[in-house]
Short mmCIF file of C-alpha atoms in Angstrom, two decimals:
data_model
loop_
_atom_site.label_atom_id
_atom_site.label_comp_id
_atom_site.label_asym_id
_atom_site.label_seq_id
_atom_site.Cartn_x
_atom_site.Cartn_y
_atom_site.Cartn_z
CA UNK V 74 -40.49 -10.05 9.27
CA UNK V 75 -41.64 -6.94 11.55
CA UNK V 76 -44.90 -8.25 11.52
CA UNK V 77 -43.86 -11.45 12.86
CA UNK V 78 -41.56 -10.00 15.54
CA UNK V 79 -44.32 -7.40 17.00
CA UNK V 80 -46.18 -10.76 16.80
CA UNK V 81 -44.10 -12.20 18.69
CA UNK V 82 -43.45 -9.36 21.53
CA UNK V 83 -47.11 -8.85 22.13
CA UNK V 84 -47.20 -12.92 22.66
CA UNK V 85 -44.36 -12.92 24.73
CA UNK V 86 -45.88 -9.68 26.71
CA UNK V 87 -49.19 -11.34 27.01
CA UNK V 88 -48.59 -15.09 26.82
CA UNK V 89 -49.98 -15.19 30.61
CA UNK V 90 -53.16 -13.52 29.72
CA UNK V 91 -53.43 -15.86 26.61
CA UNK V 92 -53.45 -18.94 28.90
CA UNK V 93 -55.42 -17.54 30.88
CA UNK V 94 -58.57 -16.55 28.49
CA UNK V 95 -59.52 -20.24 27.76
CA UNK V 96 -60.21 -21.51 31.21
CA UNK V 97 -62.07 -17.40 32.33
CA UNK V 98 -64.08 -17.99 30.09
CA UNK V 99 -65.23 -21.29 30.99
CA UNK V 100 -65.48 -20.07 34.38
CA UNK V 101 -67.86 -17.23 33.10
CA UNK V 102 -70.03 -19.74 31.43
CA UNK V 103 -70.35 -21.98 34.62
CA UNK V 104 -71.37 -18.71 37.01
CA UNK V 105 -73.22 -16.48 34.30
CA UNK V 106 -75.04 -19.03 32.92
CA UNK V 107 -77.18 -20.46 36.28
CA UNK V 108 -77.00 -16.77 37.68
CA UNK V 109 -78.98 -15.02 34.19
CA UNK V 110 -81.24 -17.94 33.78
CA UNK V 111 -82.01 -18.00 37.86
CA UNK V 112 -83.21 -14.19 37.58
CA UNK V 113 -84.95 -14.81 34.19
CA UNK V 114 -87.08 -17.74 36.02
CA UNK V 115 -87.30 -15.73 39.45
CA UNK V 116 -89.81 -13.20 36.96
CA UNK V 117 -91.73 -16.43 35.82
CA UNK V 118 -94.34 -18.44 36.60
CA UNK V 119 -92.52 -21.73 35.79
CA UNK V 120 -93.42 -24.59 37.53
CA UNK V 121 -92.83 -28.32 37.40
CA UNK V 122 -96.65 -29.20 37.20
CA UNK V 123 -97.02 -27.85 33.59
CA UNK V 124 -95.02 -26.61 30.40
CA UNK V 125 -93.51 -23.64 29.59
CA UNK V 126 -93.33 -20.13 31.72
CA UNK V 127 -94.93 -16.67 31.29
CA UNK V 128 -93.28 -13.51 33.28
CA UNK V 129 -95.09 -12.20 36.07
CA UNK V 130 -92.63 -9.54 36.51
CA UNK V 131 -91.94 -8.89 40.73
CA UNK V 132 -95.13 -11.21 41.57
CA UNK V 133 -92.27 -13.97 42.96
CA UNK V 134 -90.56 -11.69 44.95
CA UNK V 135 -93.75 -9.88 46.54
CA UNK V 136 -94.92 -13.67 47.75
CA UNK V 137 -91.75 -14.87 48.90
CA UNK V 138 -90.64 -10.93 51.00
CA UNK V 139 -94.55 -11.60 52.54
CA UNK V 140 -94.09 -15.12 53.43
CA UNK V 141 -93.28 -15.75 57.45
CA UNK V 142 -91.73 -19.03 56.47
CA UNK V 143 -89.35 -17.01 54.34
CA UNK V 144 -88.05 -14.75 57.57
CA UNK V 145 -88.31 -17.63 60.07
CA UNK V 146 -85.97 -19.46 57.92
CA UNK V 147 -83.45 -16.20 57.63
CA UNK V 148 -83.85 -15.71 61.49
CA UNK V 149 -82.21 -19.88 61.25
CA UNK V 150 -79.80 -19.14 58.83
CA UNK V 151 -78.17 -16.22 60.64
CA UNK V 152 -78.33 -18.60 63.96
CA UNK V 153 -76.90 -21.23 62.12
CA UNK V 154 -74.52 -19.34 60.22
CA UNK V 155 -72.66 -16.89 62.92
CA UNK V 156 -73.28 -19.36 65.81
CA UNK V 157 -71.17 -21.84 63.56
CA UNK V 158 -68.50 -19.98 62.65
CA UNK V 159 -67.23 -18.42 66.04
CA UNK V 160 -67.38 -21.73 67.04
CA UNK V 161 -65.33 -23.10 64.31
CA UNK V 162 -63.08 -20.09 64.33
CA UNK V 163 -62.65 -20.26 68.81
CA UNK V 164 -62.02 -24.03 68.57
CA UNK V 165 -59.92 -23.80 66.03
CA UNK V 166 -57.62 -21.22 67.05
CA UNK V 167 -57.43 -23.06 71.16
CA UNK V 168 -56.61 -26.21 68.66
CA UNK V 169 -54.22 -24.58 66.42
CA UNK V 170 -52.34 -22.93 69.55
CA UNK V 171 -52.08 -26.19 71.60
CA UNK V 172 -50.79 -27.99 68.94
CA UNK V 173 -48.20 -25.02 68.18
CA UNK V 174 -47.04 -25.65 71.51
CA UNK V 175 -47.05 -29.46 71.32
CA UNK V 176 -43.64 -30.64 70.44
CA UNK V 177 -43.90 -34.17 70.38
CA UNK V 178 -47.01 -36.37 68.36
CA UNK V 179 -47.97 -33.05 66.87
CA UNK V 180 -48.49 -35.04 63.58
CA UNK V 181 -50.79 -37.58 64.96
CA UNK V 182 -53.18 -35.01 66.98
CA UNK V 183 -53.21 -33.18 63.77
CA UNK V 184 -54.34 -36.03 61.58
CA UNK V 185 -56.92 -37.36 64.56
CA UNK V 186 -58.24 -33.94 64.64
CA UNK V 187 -58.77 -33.65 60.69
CA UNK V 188 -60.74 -36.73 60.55
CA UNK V 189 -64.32 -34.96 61.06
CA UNK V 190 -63.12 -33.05 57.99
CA UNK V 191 -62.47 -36.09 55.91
CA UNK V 192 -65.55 -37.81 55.48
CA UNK V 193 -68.61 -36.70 53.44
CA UNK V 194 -71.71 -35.31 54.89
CA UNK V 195 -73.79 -38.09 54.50
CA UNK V 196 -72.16 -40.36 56.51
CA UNK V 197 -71.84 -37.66 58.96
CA UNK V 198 -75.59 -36.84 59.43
CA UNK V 199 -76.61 -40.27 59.80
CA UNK V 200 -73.75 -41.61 62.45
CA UNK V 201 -75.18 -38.43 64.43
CA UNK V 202 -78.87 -39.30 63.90
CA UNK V 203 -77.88 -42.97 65.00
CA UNK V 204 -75.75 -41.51 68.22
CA UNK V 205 -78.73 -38.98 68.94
CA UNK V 206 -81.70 -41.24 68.33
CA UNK V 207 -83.89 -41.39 71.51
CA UNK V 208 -84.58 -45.20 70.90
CA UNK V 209 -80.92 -46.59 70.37
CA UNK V 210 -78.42 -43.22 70.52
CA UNK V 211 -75.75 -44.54 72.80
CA UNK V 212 -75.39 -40.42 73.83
CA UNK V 213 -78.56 -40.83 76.04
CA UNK V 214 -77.53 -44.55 77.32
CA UNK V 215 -74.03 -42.57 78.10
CA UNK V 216 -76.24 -39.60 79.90
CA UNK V 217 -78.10 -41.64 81.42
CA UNK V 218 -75.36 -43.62 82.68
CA UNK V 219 -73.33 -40.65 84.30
CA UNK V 220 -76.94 -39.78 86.09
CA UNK V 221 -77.25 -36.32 83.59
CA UNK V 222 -80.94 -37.38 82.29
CA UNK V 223 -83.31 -39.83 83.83
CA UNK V 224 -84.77 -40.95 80.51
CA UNK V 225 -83.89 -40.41 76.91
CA UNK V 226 -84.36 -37.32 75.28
CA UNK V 227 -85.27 -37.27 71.49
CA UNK V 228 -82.71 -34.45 70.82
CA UNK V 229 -82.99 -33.99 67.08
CA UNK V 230 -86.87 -34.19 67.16
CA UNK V 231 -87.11 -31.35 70.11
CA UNK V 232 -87.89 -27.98 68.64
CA UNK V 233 -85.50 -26.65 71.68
CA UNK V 234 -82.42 -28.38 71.02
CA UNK V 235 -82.76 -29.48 67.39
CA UNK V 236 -80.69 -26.09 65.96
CA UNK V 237 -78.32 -25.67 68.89
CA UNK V 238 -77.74 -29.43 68.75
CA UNK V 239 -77.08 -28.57 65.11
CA UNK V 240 -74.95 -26.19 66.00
CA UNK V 241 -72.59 -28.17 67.92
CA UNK V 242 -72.48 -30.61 65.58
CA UNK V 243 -71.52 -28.20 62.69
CA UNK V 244 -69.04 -26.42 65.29
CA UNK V 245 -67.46 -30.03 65.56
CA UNK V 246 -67.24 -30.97 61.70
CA UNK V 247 -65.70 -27.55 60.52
CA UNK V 248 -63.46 -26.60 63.04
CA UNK V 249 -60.51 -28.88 61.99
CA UNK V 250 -60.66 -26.57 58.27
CA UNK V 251 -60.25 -23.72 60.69
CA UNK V 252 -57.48 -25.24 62.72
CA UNK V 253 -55.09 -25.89 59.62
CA UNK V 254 -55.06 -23.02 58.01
CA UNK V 255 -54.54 -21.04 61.37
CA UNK V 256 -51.47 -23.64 62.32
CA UNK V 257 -50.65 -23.02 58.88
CA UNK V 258 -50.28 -19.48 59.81
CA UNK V 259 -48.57 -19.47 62.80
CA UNK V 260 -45.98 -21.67 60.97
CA UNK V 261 -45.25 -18.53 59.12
CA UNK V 262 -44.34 -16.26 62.19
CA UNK V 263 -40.57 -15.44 62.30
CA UNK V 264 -39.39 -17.43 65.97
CA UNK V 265 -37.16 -13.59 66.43
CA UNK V 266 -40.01 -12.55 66.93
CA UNK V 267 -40.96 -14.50 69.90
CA UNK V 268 -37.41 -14.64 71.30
CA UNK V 269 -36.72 -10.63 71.46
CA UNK V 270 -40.38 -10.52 73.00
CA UNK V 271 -39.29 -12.96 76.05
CA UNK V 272 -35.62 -11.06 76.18
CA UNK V 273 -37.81 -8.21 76.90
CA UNK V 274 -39.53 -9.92 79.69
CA UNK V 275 -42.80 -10.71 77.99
CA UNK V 276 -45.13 -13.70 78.68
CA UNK V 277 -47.34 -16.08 76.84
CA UNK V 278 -50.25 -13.99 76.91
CA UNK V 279 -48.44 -10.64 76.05
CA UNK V 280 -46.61 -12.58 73.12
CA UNK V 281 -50.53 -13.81 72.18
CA UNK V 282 -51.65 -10.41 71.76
CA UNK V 283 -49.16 -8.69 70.96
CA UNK V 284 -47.43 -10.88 68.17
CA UNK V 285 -49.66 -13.63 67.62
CA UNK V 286 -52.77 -12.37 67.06
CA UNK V 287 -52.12 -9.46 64.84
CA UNK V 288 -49.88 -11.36 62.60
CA UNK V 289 -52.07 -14.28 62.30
CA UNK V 290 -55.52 -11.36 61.99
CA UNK V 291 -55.37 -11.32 57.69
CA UNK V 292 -56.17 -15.01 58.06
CA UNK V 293 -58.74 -15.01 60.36
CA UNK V 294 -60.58 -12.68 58.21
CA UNK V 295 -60.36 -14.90 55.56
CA UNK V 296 -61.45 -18.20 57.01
CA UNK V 297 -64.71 -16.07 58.94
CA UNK V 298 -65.54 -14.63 55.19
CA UNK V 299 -64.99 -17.82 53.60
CA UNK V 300 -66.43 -20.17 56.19
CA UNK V 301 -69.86 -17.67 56.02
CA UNK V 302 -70.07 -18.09 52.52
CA UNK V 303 -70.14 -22.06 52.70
CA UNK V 304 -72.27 -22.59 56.49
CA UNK V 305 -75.01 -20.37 54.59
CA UNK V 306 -75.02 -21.95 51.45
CA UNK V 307 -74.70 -25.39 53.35
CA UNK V 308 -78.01 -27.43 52.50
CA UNK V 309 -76.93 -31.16 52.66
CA UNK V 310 -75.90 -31.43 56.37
CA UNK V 311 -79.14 -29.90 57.71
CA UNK V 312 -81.27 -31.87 55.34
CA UNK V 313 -79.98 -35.08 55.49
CA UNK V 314 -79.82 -34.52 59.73
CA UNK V 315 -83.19 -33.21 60.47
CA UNK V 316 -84.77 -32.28 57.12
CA UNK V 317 -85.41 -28.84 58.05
CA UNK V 318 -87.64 -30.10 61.46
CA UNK V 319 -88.83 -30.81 63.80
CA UNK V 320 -91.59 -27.92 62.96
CA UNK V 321 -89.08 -25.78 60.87
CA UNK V 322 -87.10 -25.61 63.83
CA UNK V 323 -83.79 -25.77 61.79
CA UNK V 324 -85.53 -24.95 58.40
CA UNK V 325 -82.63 -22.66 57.03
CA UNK V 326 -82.72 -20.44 53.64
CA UNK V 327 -81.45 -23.67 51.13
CA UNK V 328 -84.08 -25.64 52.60
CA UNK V 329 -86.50 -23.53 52.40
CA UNK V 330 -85.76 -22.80 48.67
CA UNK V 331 -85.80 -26.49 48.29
CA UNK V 332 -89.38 -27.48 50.00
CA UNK V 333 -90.71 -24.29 47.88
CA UNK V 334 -88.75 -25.45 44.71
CA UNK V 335 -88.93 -29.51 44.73
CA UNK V 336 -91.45 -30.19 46.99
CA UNK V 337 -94.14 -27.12 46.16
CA UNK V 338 -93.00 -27.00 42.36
CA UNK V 339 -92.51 -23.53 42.28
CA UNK V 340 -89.75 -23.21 40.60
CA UNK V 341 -90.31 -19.20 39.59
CA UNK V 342 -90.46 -18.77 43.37
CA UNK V 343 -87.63 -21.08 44.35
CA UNK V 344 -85.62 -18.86 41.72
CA UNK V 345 -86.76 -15.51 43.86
CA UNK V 346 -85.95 -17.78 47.54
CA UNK V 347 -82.34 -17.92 46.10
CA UNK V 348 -81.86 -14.33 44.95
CA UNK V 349 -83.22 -12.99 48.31
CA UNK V 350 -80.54 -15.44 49.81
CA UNK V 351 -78.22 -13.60 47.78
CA UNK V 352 -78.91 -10.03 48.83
CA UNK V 353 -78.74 -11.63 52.61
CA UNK V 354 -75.90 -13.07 52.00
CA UNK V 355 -74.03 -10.04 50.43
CA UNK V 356 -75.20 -7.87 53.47
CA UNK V 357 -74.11 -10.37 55.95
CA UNK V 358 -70.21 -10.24 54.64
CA UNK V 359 -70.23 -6.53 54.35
CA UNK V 360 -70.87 -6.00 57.77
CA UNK V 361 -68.51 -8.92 58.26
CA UNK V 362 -66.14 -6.84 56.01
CA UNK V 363 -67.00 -3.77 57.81
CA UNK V 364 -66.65 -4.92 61.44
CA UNK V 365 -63.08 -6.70 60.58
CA UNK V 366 -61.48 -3.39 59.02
CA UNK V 367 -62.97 -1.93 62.27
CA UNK V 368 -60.61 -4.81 64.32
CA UNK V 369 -57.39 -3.12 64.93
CA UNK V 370 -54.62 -5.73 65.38
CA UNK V 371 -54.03 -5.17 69.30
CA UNK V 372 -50.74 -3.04 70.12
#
């Protein structure tokens, strides 16, 4: 009988845990699994074209830190990457104010404003290759119309505007992620607040700094670390736009790990690309990290 009941307390002290154990572990098998065998095959030779693999130690990772195309795609990804995200994060937070201060059809502008969100990237990239096309995009008829351009200009094929065109359009599909969460924020702000600010004799823009902002500053942190981590790893939406052109003009990291991976074979190399992206990756958020703890929520 004891042994049952201390049985029993340490399951009742640690059920939580208990449930918890079945799906870490799975979780540990999904990520450790492609992460060991990645780094085994980035010290490989293997390749598509033939059978089996022999280790070539650092060989991968000397070709790939010598390669230009390897630091002309970084140069992209960082473009891509913190050009997107201030975007995101500016529009979003103009959004998420105006609608805070929108008291009637808030609900409707909300919804019309998540639709970019909604739809998959596929259908994305090619309604914006159809819009842009220099042939039949309606956006040059429209230019052209309002006197802007005198003839059409092939805007995704243009190694000048292909990445901020990009840009814009990535700006445009993740901003509405950016503007719920920060809505969902300012939800959360205590209205006192607000009304012993104006019985003080402050304004909208004092109330912004002094109030808004700083309360609101732990999830802005979040969404620019999180929204990093996915406009870096993002592969489909450039692909499926541009394919990387025109002349590696928008070739970012994933692609380039994918034209060296499934186009070149290489898969020992590919397997270097992506733990380079890594270490990139993991710099880029610390001095994210580090700048933000810098931030001081304004007084």
């Amino acid at each position: 009988m004891t042994a049952l009941r201390s049985l029993a307390g340490f399951l009742d002290r640690h059920l939580a845990i208990l449930f918890l154990i079945p799906g870490g572990l799975c979780l540990a098998l999904v990520t450790a699994y492609p992460f060991v065998f990645n780094l085994w095959a980035s010290l490989t030779d293997l390749n598509l074209m033939y059978p089996g693999a022999m280790f070539v130690g650092l060989e991968n990772y000397t070709k790939t830190i010598f390669d230009p195309e390897l630091w002309h795609s970084a140069k992209n990804s960082l473009v891509w990457t913190i050009s997107s995200v201030l975007g995101q994060l500016l529009l979003g937070l103009i959004g998420a104010l105006a609608l805070e201060q929108t008291r009637k059809g808030r609900e409707p502008f909300r919804l019309i404003l998540v639709v970019p969100w909604a739809f998959p990237a596929i259908v994305l990239a090619y309604s914006w290759r159809f819009l842009l096309d220099a042939v039949y995009g309606v956006t040059n008829h429209l230019l052209m119309l309002v006197g802007l351009i005198d003839a059409p200009v092939p805007w995704l094929t243009t190694p000048d505007y292909a990445m901020p065109i990009m840009v814009l359009i990535n700006i445009w599909f993740g901003f509405p992620f950016m503007l719920v969460s920060i809505l969902a924020a300012l939800t959360m702000i205590p209205a006192q607040l607000y009304e012993s600010a104006r019985m003080d004799g402050a304004g909208y823009w004092q109330e912004l700094r002094h109030i808004t902002l700083p309360l609101i500053m732990p999830v802005l942190r979040s969404l620019v670390i999180l929204r990093t981590i996915f406009v870096f790893n993002n592969f489909d939406f450039i692909f499926l736009t541009t394919g990387g052109g025109p002349v590696d003009a928008t070739t970012t990291l994933p692609v380039y790990a994918f034209q060296v991976g499934w186009q070149r074979y290489d898969l020992g190399r590919m397997a270097s690309v992506s733990v380079v992206m890594m270490l990139i990756l993991g710099l880029l958020l610390a001095t994210y990290v580090y700048a933000l703890r810098k931030v001081r929520a304004p007084q």
